[in-house]
mmCIF file of N, CA and C in Angstrom:
data_model
loop_
_atom_site.group_PDB
_atom_site.id
_atom_site.type_symbol
_atom_site.label_atom_id
_atom_site.label_comp_id
_atom_site.label_asym_id
_atom_site.label_seq_id
_atom_site.Cartn_x
_atom_site.Cartn_y
_atom_site.Cartn_z
ATOM 1 N N MET A 277 -126.579 -116.230 71.715
ATOM 2 C CA MET A 277 -125.713 -117.364 71.480
ATOM 3 C C MET A 277 -126.425 -118.358 70.573
ATOM 4 N N SER A 278 -125.666 -119.046 69.806
ATOM 5 C CA SER A 278 -126.205 -119.986 68.839
ATOM 6 C C SER A 278 -125.809 -121.413 69.250
ATOM 7 N N HIS A 279 -125.763 -122.291 68.271
ATOM 8 C CA HIS A 279 -125.320 -123.664 68.483
ATOM 9 C C HIS A 279 -124.749 -124.189 67.177
ATOM 10 N N TRP A 280 -124.154 -125.366 67.228
ATOM 11 C CA TRP A 280 -123.613 -126.013 66.035
ATOM 12 C C TRP A 280 -124.117 -127.443 66.026
ATOM 13 N N ILE A 281 -124.533 -127.896 64.841
ATOM 14 C CA ILE A 281 -124.981 -129.281 64.676
ATOM 15 C C ILE A 281 -124.476 -129.779 63.325
ATOM 16 N N PRO A 282 -123.729 -130.883 63.296
ATOM 17 C CA PRO A 282 -123.188 -131.390 62.032
ATOM 18 C C PRO A 282 -124.279 -132.058 61.194
ATOM 19 N N PRO A 283 -124.015 -132.230 59.901
ATOM 20 C CA PRO A 283 -125.012 -132.847 59.018
ATOM 21 C C PRO A 283 -125.505 -134.214 59.490
ATOM 22 N N ASP A 284 -124.616 -135.038 60.059
ATOM 23 C CA ASP A 284 -125.045 -136.367 60.528
ATOM 24 C C ASP A 284 -126.097 -136.260 61.627
ATOM 25 N N ALA A 285 -125.908 -135.321 62.544
ATOM 26 C CA ALA A 285 -126.877 -135.149 63.626
ATOM 27 C C ALA A 285 -128.179 -134.548 63.098
ATOM 28 N N GLU A 286 -128.081 -133.647 62.123
ATOM 29 C CA GLU A 286 -129.294 -133.110 61.493
ATOM 30 C C GLU A 286 -130.075 -134.221 60.807
ATOM 31 N N THR A 287 -129.353 -135.138 60.169
ATOM 32 C CA THR A 287 -129.998 -136.279 59.517
ATOM 33 C C THR A 287 -130.704 -137.158 60.541
ATOM 34 N N GLU A 288 -130.052 -137.413 61.688
ATOM 35 C CA GLU A 288 -130.690 -138.200 62.754
ATOM 36 C C GLU A 288 -131.976 -137.546 63.212
ATOM 37 N N LEU A 289 -131.924 -136.248 63.381
ATOM 38 C CA LEU A 289 -133.100 -135.496 63.826
ATOM 39 C C LEU A 289 -134.231 -135.631 62.807
ATOM 40 N N GLY A 290 -133.913 -135.439 61.539
ATOM 41 C CA GLY A 290 -134.912 -135.564 60.475
ATOM 42 C C GLY A 290 -135.449 -136.978 60.345
ATOM 43 N N ASP A 291 -134.557 -137.963 60.455
ATOM 44 C CA ASP A 291 -134.980 -139.364 60.366
ATOM 45 C C ASP A 291 -135.932 -139.730 61.507
ATOM 46 N N ALA A 292 -135.637 -139.240 62.702
ATOM 47 C CA ALA A 292 -136.510 -139.523 63.848
ATOM 48 C C ALA A 292 -137.882 -138.887 63.640
ATOM 49 N N ALA A 293 -137.907 -137.639 63.181
ATOM 50 C CA ALA A 293 -139.183 -136.965 62.931
ATOM 51 C C ALA A 293 -139.970 -137.710 61.843
ATOM 52 N N LEU A 294 -139.285 -138.152 60.793
ATOM 53 C CA LEU A 294 -139.939 -138.905 59.724
ATOM 54 C C LEU A 294 -140.482 -140.231 60.246
ATOM 55 N N TYR A 295 -139.717 -140.896 61.100
ATOM 56 C CA TYR A 295 -140.176 -142.147 61.689
ATOM 57 C C TYR A 295 -141.470 -141.922 62.474
ATOM 58 N N TYR A 296 -141.483 -140.891 63.312
ATOM 59 C CA TYR A 296 -142.693 -140.608 64.096
ATOM 60 C C TYR A 296 -143.869 -140.242 63.194
ATOM 61 N N ALA A 297 -143.615 -139.498 62.134
ATOM 62 C CA ALA A 297 -144.692 -139.117 61.211
ATOM 63 C C ALA A 297 -145.256 -140.343 60.497
ATOM 64 N N THR A 298 -144.374 -141.267 60.137
ATOM 65 C CA THR A 298 -144.783 -142.459 59.398
ATOM 66 C C THR A 298 -145.432 -143.512 60.294
ATOM 67 N N HIS A 299 -144.882 -143.711 61.476
ATOM 68 C CA HIS A 299 -145.344 -144.787 62.352
ATOM 69 C C HIS A 299 -146.315 -144.349 63.449
ATOM 70 N N ALA A 300 -146.440 -143.063 63.645
ATOM 71 C CA ALA A 300 -147.392 -142.565 64.654
ATOM 72 C C ALA A 300 -148.315 -141.562 63.974
ATOM 73 N N SER A 301 -147.907 -140.304 63.944
ATOM 74 C CA SER A 301 -148.713 -139.283 63.276
ATOM 75 C C SER A 301 -147.877 -138.029 63.060
ATOM 76 N N ARG A 302 -148.385 -137.179 62.223
ATOM 77 C CA ARG A 302 -147.697 -135.907 61.981
ATOM 78 C C ARG A 302 -147.625 -135.086 63.271
ATOM 79 N N ALA A 303 -148.681 -135.148 64.071
ATOM 80 C CA ALA A 303 -148.704 -134.412 65.337
ATOM 81 C C ALA A 303 -147.593 -134.902 66.275
ATOM 82 N N ILE A 304 -147.364 -136.213 66.299
ATOM 83 C CA ILE A 304 -146.289 -136.770 67.138
ATOM 84 C C ILE A 304 -144.936 -136.300 66.610
ATOM 85 N N ALA A 305 -144.760 -136.304 65.309
ATOM 86 C CA ALA A 305 -143.508 -135.820 64.711
ATOM 87 C C ALA A 305 -143.274 -134.353 65.059
ATOM 88 N N GLU A 306 -144.326 -133.556 65.010
ATOM 89 C CA GLU A 306 -144.197 -132.142 65.366
ATOM 90 C C GLU A 306 -143.895 -131.977 66.849
ATOM 91 N N ALA A 307 -144.466 -132.827 67.691
ATOM 92 C CA ALA A 307 -144.174 -132.789 69.123
ATOM 93 C C ALA A 307 -142.713 -133.170 69.382
ATOM 94 N N PHE A 308 -142.202 -134.139 68.617
ATOM 95 C CA PHE A 308 -140.794 -134.519 68.732
ATOM 96 C C PHE A 308 -139.907 -133.330 68.381
ATOM 97 N N GLN A 309 -140.205 -132.669 67.283
ATOM 98 C CA GLN A 309 -139.415 -131.505 66.869
ATOM 99 C C GLN A 309 -139.498 -130.401 67.919
ATOM 100 N N ALA A 310 -140.666 -130.185 68.483
ATOM 101 C CA ALA A 310 -140.841 -129.166 69.529
ATOM 102 C C ALA A 310 -140.023 -129.528 70.772
ATOM 103 N N GLU A 311 -139.971 -130.811 71.109
ATOM 104 C CA GLU A 311 -139.179 -131.246 72.258
ATOM 105 C C GLU A 311 -137.697 -130.998 72.001
ATOM 106 N N TYR A 312 -137.235 -131.267 70.789
ATOM 107 C CA TYR A 312 -135.837 -130.975 70.456
ATOM 108 C C TYR A 312 -135.561 -129.479 70.598
ATOM 109 N N GLU A 313 -136.445 -128.651 70.090
ATOM 110 C CA GLU A 313 -136.274 -127.197 70.183
ATOM 111 C C GLU A 313 -136.257 -126.746 71.644
ATOM 112 N N ARG A 314 -137.094 -127.339 72.473
ATOM 113 C CA ARG A 314 -137.123 -127.011 73.897
ATOM 114 C C ARG A 314 -135.789 -127.351 74.554
ATOM 115 N N VAL A 315 -135.284 -128.550 74.260
ATOM 116 C CA VAL A 315 -133.995 -128.976 74.810
ATOM 117 C C VAL A 315 -132.896 -128.044 74.329
ATOM 118 N N LEU A 316 -132.900 -127.725 73.049
ATOM 119 C CA LEU A 316 -131.877 -126.846 72.502
ATOM 120 C C LEU A 316 -131.908 -125.475 73.174
ATOM 121 N N ASP A 317 -133.092 -124.922 73.369
ATOM 122 C CA ASP A 317 -133.216 -123.630 74.061
ATOM 123 C C ASP A 317 -132.628 -123.697 75.468
ATOM 124 N N LEU A 318 -132.893 -124.793 76.176
ATOM 125 C CA LEU A 318 -132.355 -124.952 77.525
ATOM 126 C C LEU A 318 -130.832 -125.040 77.509
ATOM 127 N N LEU A 319 -130.292 -125.746 76.519
ATOM 128 C CA LEU A 319 -128.838 -125.888 76.426
ATOM 129 C C LEU A 319 -128.171 -124.568 76.056
ATOM 130 N N VAL A 320 -128.783 -123.812 75.176
ATOM 131 C CA VAL A 320 -128.234 -122.507 74.814
ATOM 132 C C VAL A 320 -128.235 -121.598 76.045
ATOM 133 N N GLU A 321 -129.286 -121.689 76.831
ATOM 134 C CA GLU A 321 -129.413 -120.871 78.041
ATOM 135 C C GLU A 321 -128.362 -121.247 79.082
ATOM 136 N N ASN A 322 -128.098 -122.557 79.250
ATOM 137 C CA ASN A 322 -127.146 -123.028 80.253
ATOM 138 C C ASN A 322 -126.554 -124.349 79.776
ATOM 139 N N GLN A 323 -125.364 -124.293 79.211
ATOM 140 C CA GLN A 323 -124.731 -125.488 78.660
ATOM 141 C C GLN A 323 -124.311 -126.496 79.725
ATOM 142 N N GLN A 324 -124.192 -126.060 80.958
ATOM 143 C CA GLN A 324 -123.761 -126.949 82.032
ATOM 144 C C GLN A 324 -124.937 -127.618 82.734
ATOM 145 N N ARG A 325 -126.071 -127.573 82.094
ATOM 146 C CA ARG A 325 -127.326 -128.065 82.663
ATOM 147 C C ARG A 325 -127.308 -129.574 82.945
ATOM 148 N N ARG A 326 -126.590 -130.353 82.186
ATOM 149 C CA ARG A 326 -126.652 -131.809 82.301
ATOM 150 C C ARG A 326 -125.285 -132.422 82.620
ATOM 151 N N PRO A 327 -125.291 -133.686 83.065
ATOM 152 C CA PRO A 327 -124.038 -134.324 83.490
ATOM 153 C C PRO A 327 -123.128 -134.695 82.328
ATOM 154 N N HIS A 328 -121.871 -134.902 82.681
ATOM 155 C CA HIS A 328 -120.888 -135.340 81.692
ATOM 156 C C HIS A 328 -121.132 -136.804 81.326
ATOM 157 N N LEU A 329 -120.911 -137.100 80.066
ATOM 158 C CA LEU A 329 -120.986 -138.476 79.575
ATOM 159 C C LEU A 329 -119.589 -139.074 79.628
ATOM 160 N N ASP A 330 -118.655 -138.410 78.966
ATOM 161 C CA ASP A 330 -117.274 -138.870 78.893
ATOM 162 C C ASP A 330 -116.420 -137.676 78.512
ATOM 163 N N GLY A 331 -115.427 -137.367 79.300
ATOM 164 C CA GLY A 331 -114.581 -136.222 78.984
ATOM 165 C C GLY A 331 -115.382 -134.934 78.989
ATOM 166 N N ASP A 332 -115.359 -134.224 77.857
ATOM 167 C CA ASP A 332 -116.058 -132.947 77.742
ATOM 168 C C ASP A 332 -117.496 -133.080 77.265
ATOM 169 N N LEU A 333 -117.926 -134.276 76.932
ATOM 170 C CA LEU A 333 -119.279 -134.462 76.412
ATOM 171 C C LEU A 333 -120.314 -134.475 77.530
ATOM 172 N N ARG A 334 -121.495 -133.965 77.203
ATOM 173 C CA ARG A 334 -122.635 -133.979 78.118
ATOM 174 C C ARG A 334 -123.827 -134.582 77.385
ATOM 175 N N VAL A 335 -124.808 -135.015 78.140
ATOM 176 C CA VAL A 335 -126.018 -135.592 77.546
ATOM 177 C C VAL A 335 -127.253 -134.922 78.134
ATOM 178 N N TYR A 336 -128.264 -134.791 77.301
ATOM 179 C CA TYR A 336 -129.560 -134.288 77.766
ATOM 180 C C TYR A 336 -130.621 -135.232 77.215
ATOM 181 N N HIS A 337 -131.314 -135.925 78.108
ATOM 182 C CA HIS A 337 -132.364 -136.862 77.713
ATOM 183 C C HIS A 337 -133.677 -136.103 77.540
ATOM 184 N N PHE A 338 -134.357 -136.350 76.440
ATOM 185 C CA PHE A 338 -135.661 -135.739 76.214
ATOM 186 C C PHE A 338 -136.625 -136.191 77.308
ATOM 187 N N ASP A 339 -137.573 -135.341 77.659
ATOM 188 C CA ASP A 339 -138.579 -135.699 78.653
ATOM 189 C C ASP A 339 -139.680 -136.583 78.068
ATOM 190 N N LYS A 340 -140.060 -136.322 76.813
ATOM 191 C CA LYS A 340 -141.246 -136.968 76.245
ATOM 192 C C LYS A 340 -140.956 -138.016 75.174
ATOM 193 N N PHE A 341 -139.693 -138.189 74.815
ATOM 194 C CA PHE A 341 -139.317 -139.158 73.776
ATOM 195 C C PHE A 341 -138.061 -139.890 74.219
ATOM 196 N N PRO A 342 -137.836 -141.103 73.697
ATOM 197 C CA PRO A 342 -136.659 -141.874 74.092
ATOM 198 C C PRO A 342 -135.416 -141.454 73.300
ATOM 199 N N ASN A 343 -135.103 -140.179 73.339
ATOM 200 C CA ASN A 343 -133.970 -139.645 72.590
ATOM 201 C C ASN A 343 -133.077 -138.821 73.508
ATOM 202 N N THR A 344 -131.827 -138.698 73.116
ATOM 203 C CA THR A 344 -130.825 -137.976 73.885
ATOM 204 C C THR A 344 -130.005 -137.100 72.953
ATOM 205 N N VAL A 345 -129.692 -135.900 73.409
ATOM 206 C CA VAL A 345 -128.764 -135.021 72.699
ATOM 207 C C VAL A 345 -127.401 -135.188 73.359
ATOM 208 N N VAL A 346 -126.384 -135.459 72.543
ATOM 209 C CA VAL A 346 -125.009 -135.539 73.013
ATOM 210 C C VAL A 346 -124.330 -134.256 72.550
ATOM 211 N N TYR A 347 -123.738 -133.519 73.500
ATOM 212 C CA TYR A 347 -123.182 -132.213 73.150
ATOM 213 C C TYR A 347 -121.945 -131.888 73.979
ATOM 214 N N ALA A 348 -121.233 -130.872 73.528
ATOM 215 C CA ALA A 348 -120.096 -130.333 74.267
ATOM 216 C C ALA A 348 -120.325 -128.840 74.433
ATOM 217 N N GLU A 349 -119.797 -128.310 75.516
ATOM 218 C CA GLU A 349 -119.911 -126.872 75.769
ATOM 219 C C GLU A 349 -118.935 -126.099 74.877
ATOM 220 N N ASN A 350 -119.371 -124.914 74.462
ATOM 221 C CA ASN A 350 -118.494 -123.989 73.760
ATOM 222 C C ASN A 350 -118.959 -122.588 74.123
ATOM 223 N N GLU A 351 -118.186 -121.895 74.938
ATOM 224 C CA GLU A 351 -118.600 -120.585 75.439
ATOM 225 C C GLU A 351 -118.844 -119.572 74.327
ATOM 226 N N ARG A 352 -118.076 -119.633 73.260
ATOM 227 C CA ARG A 352 -118.209 -118.669 72.159
ATOM 228 C C ARG A 352 -119.338 -119.008 71.209
ATOM 229 N N LYS A 353 -119.442 -120.264 70.838
ATOM 230 C CA LYS A 353 -120.369 -120.672 69.778
ATOM 231 C C LYS A 353 -121.661 -121.305 70.281
ATOM 232 N N GLY A 354 -121.737 -121.601 71.559
ATOM 233 C CA GLY A 354 -122.910 -122.295 72.077
ATOM 234 C C GLY A 354 -122.702 -123.796 72.036
ATOM 235 N N PRO A 355 -123.713 -124.559 72.440
ATOM 236 C CA PRO A 355 -123.564 -126.014 72.504
ATOM 237 C C PRO A 355 -123.238 -126.610 71.136
ATOM 238 N N GLN A 356 -122.331 -127.554 71.154
ATOM 239 C CA GLN A 356 -121.932 -128.268 69.954
ATOM 240 C C GLN A 356 -122.625 -129.625 69.977
ATOM 241 N N ILE A 357 -123.683 -129.764 69.185
ATOM 242 C CA ILE A 357 -124.508 -130.981 69.178
ATOM 243 C C ILE A 357 -123.834 -132.027 68.292
ATOM 244 N N PHE A 358 -123.409 -133.134 68.872
ATOM 245 C CA PHE A 358 -122.743 -134.177 68.095
ATOM 246 C C PHE A 358 -123.699 -135.264 67.633
ATOM 247 N N ALA A 359 -124.775 -135.482 68.387
ATOM 248 C CA ALA A 359 -125.705 -136.551 68.013
ATOM 249 C C ALA A 359 -127.064 -136.329 68.671
ATOM 250 N N VAL A 360 -128.084 -136.825 67.988
ATOM 251 C CA VAL A 360 -129.439 -136.906 68.539
ATOM 252 C C VAL A 360 -129.798 -138.384 68.424
ATOM 253 N N VAL A 361 -129.602 -139.120 69.516
ATOM 254 C CA VAL A 361 -129.660 -140.577 69.465
ATOM 255 C C VAL A 361 -130.902 -141.140 70.143
ATOM 256 N N HIS A 362 -131.350 -142.275 69.632
ATOM 257 C CA HIS A 362 -132.425 -143.029 70.273
ATOM 258 C C HIS A 362 -131.790 -143.806 71.424
ATOM 259 N N GLN A 363 -132.417 -143.815 72.568
ATOM 260 C CA GLN A 363 -131.831 -144.408 73.762
ATOM 261 C C GLN A 363 -131.766 -145.931 73.732
ATOM 262 N N SER A 364 -132.483 -146.573 72.821
ATOM 263 C CA SER A 364 -132.481 -148.035 72.764
ATOM 264 C C SER A 364 -131.694 -148.589 71.585
ATOM 265 N N ARG A 365 -131.026 -147.739 70.867
ATOM 266 C CA ARG A 365 -130.251 -148.213 69.709
ATOM 267 C C ARG A 365 -128.768 -148.212 70.039
ATOM 268 N N GLU A 366 -127.967 -148.603 69.089
ATOM 269 C CA GLU A 366 -126.528 -148.733 69.270
ATOM 270 C C GLU A 366 -125.916 -147.523 69.983
ATOM 271 N N PRO A 367 -125.444 -147.724 71.196
ATOM 272 C CA PRO A 367 -124.830 -146.594 71.897
ATOM 273 C C PRO A 367 -123.472 -146.231 71.296
ATOM 274 N N GLU A 368 -123.199 -144.975 71.261
ATOM 275 C CA GLU A 368 -121.913 -144.415 70.848
ATOM 276 C C GLU A 368 -121.525 -144.714 69.401
ATOM 277 N N TYR A 369 -122.452 -145.052 68.529
ATOM 278 C CA TYR A 369 -122.135 -145.234 67.114
ATOM 279 C C TYR A 369 -121.643 -143.928 66.494
ATOM 280 N N TRP A 370 -121.966 -142.838 67.114
ATOM 281 C CA TRP A 370 -121.650 -141.504 66.627
ATOM 282 C C TRP A 370 -120.244 -141.058 67.036
ATOM 283 N N GLY A 371 -119.519 -141.879 67.776
ATOM 284 C CA GLY A 371 -118.211 -141.508 68.335
ATOM 285 C C GLY A 371 -117.200 -141.010 67.311
ATOM 286 N N GLY A 372 -117.300 -141.446 66.076
ATOM 287 C CA GLY A 372 -116.375 -141.008 65.037
ATOM 288 C C GLY A 372 -116.553 -139.554 64.634
ATOM 289 N N ARG A 373 -117.597 -138.908 65.096
ATOM 290 C CA ARG A 373 -117.859 -137.516 64.746
ATOM 291 C C ARG A 373 -117.040 -136.518 65.557
ATOM 292 N N LEU A 374 -116.411 -136.993 66.605
ATOM 293 C CA LEU A 374 -115.698 -136.084 67.506
ATOM 294 C C LEU A 374 -114.407 -135.591 66.907
#
């Protein structure tokens, strides 16, 4: 099974990694990317792993970074990643992507 992630969410992911590389270190940026990959693997394995946010949306909070993946289940295509958001920034700014 695979997953789907729109360009806006890919940009968020890249921007966060760039922020960590610039303001912390390349190793921290790589750890952030590894944490995202870990979360994604868990979601692909079991999309019902985390609680509902609103309606069909679910959230998975990273263990090691203040970020959250917002996703919806899709039995055929795998998790549909709508956003990779920082937990202290504007909540639900990504709502127009649905």
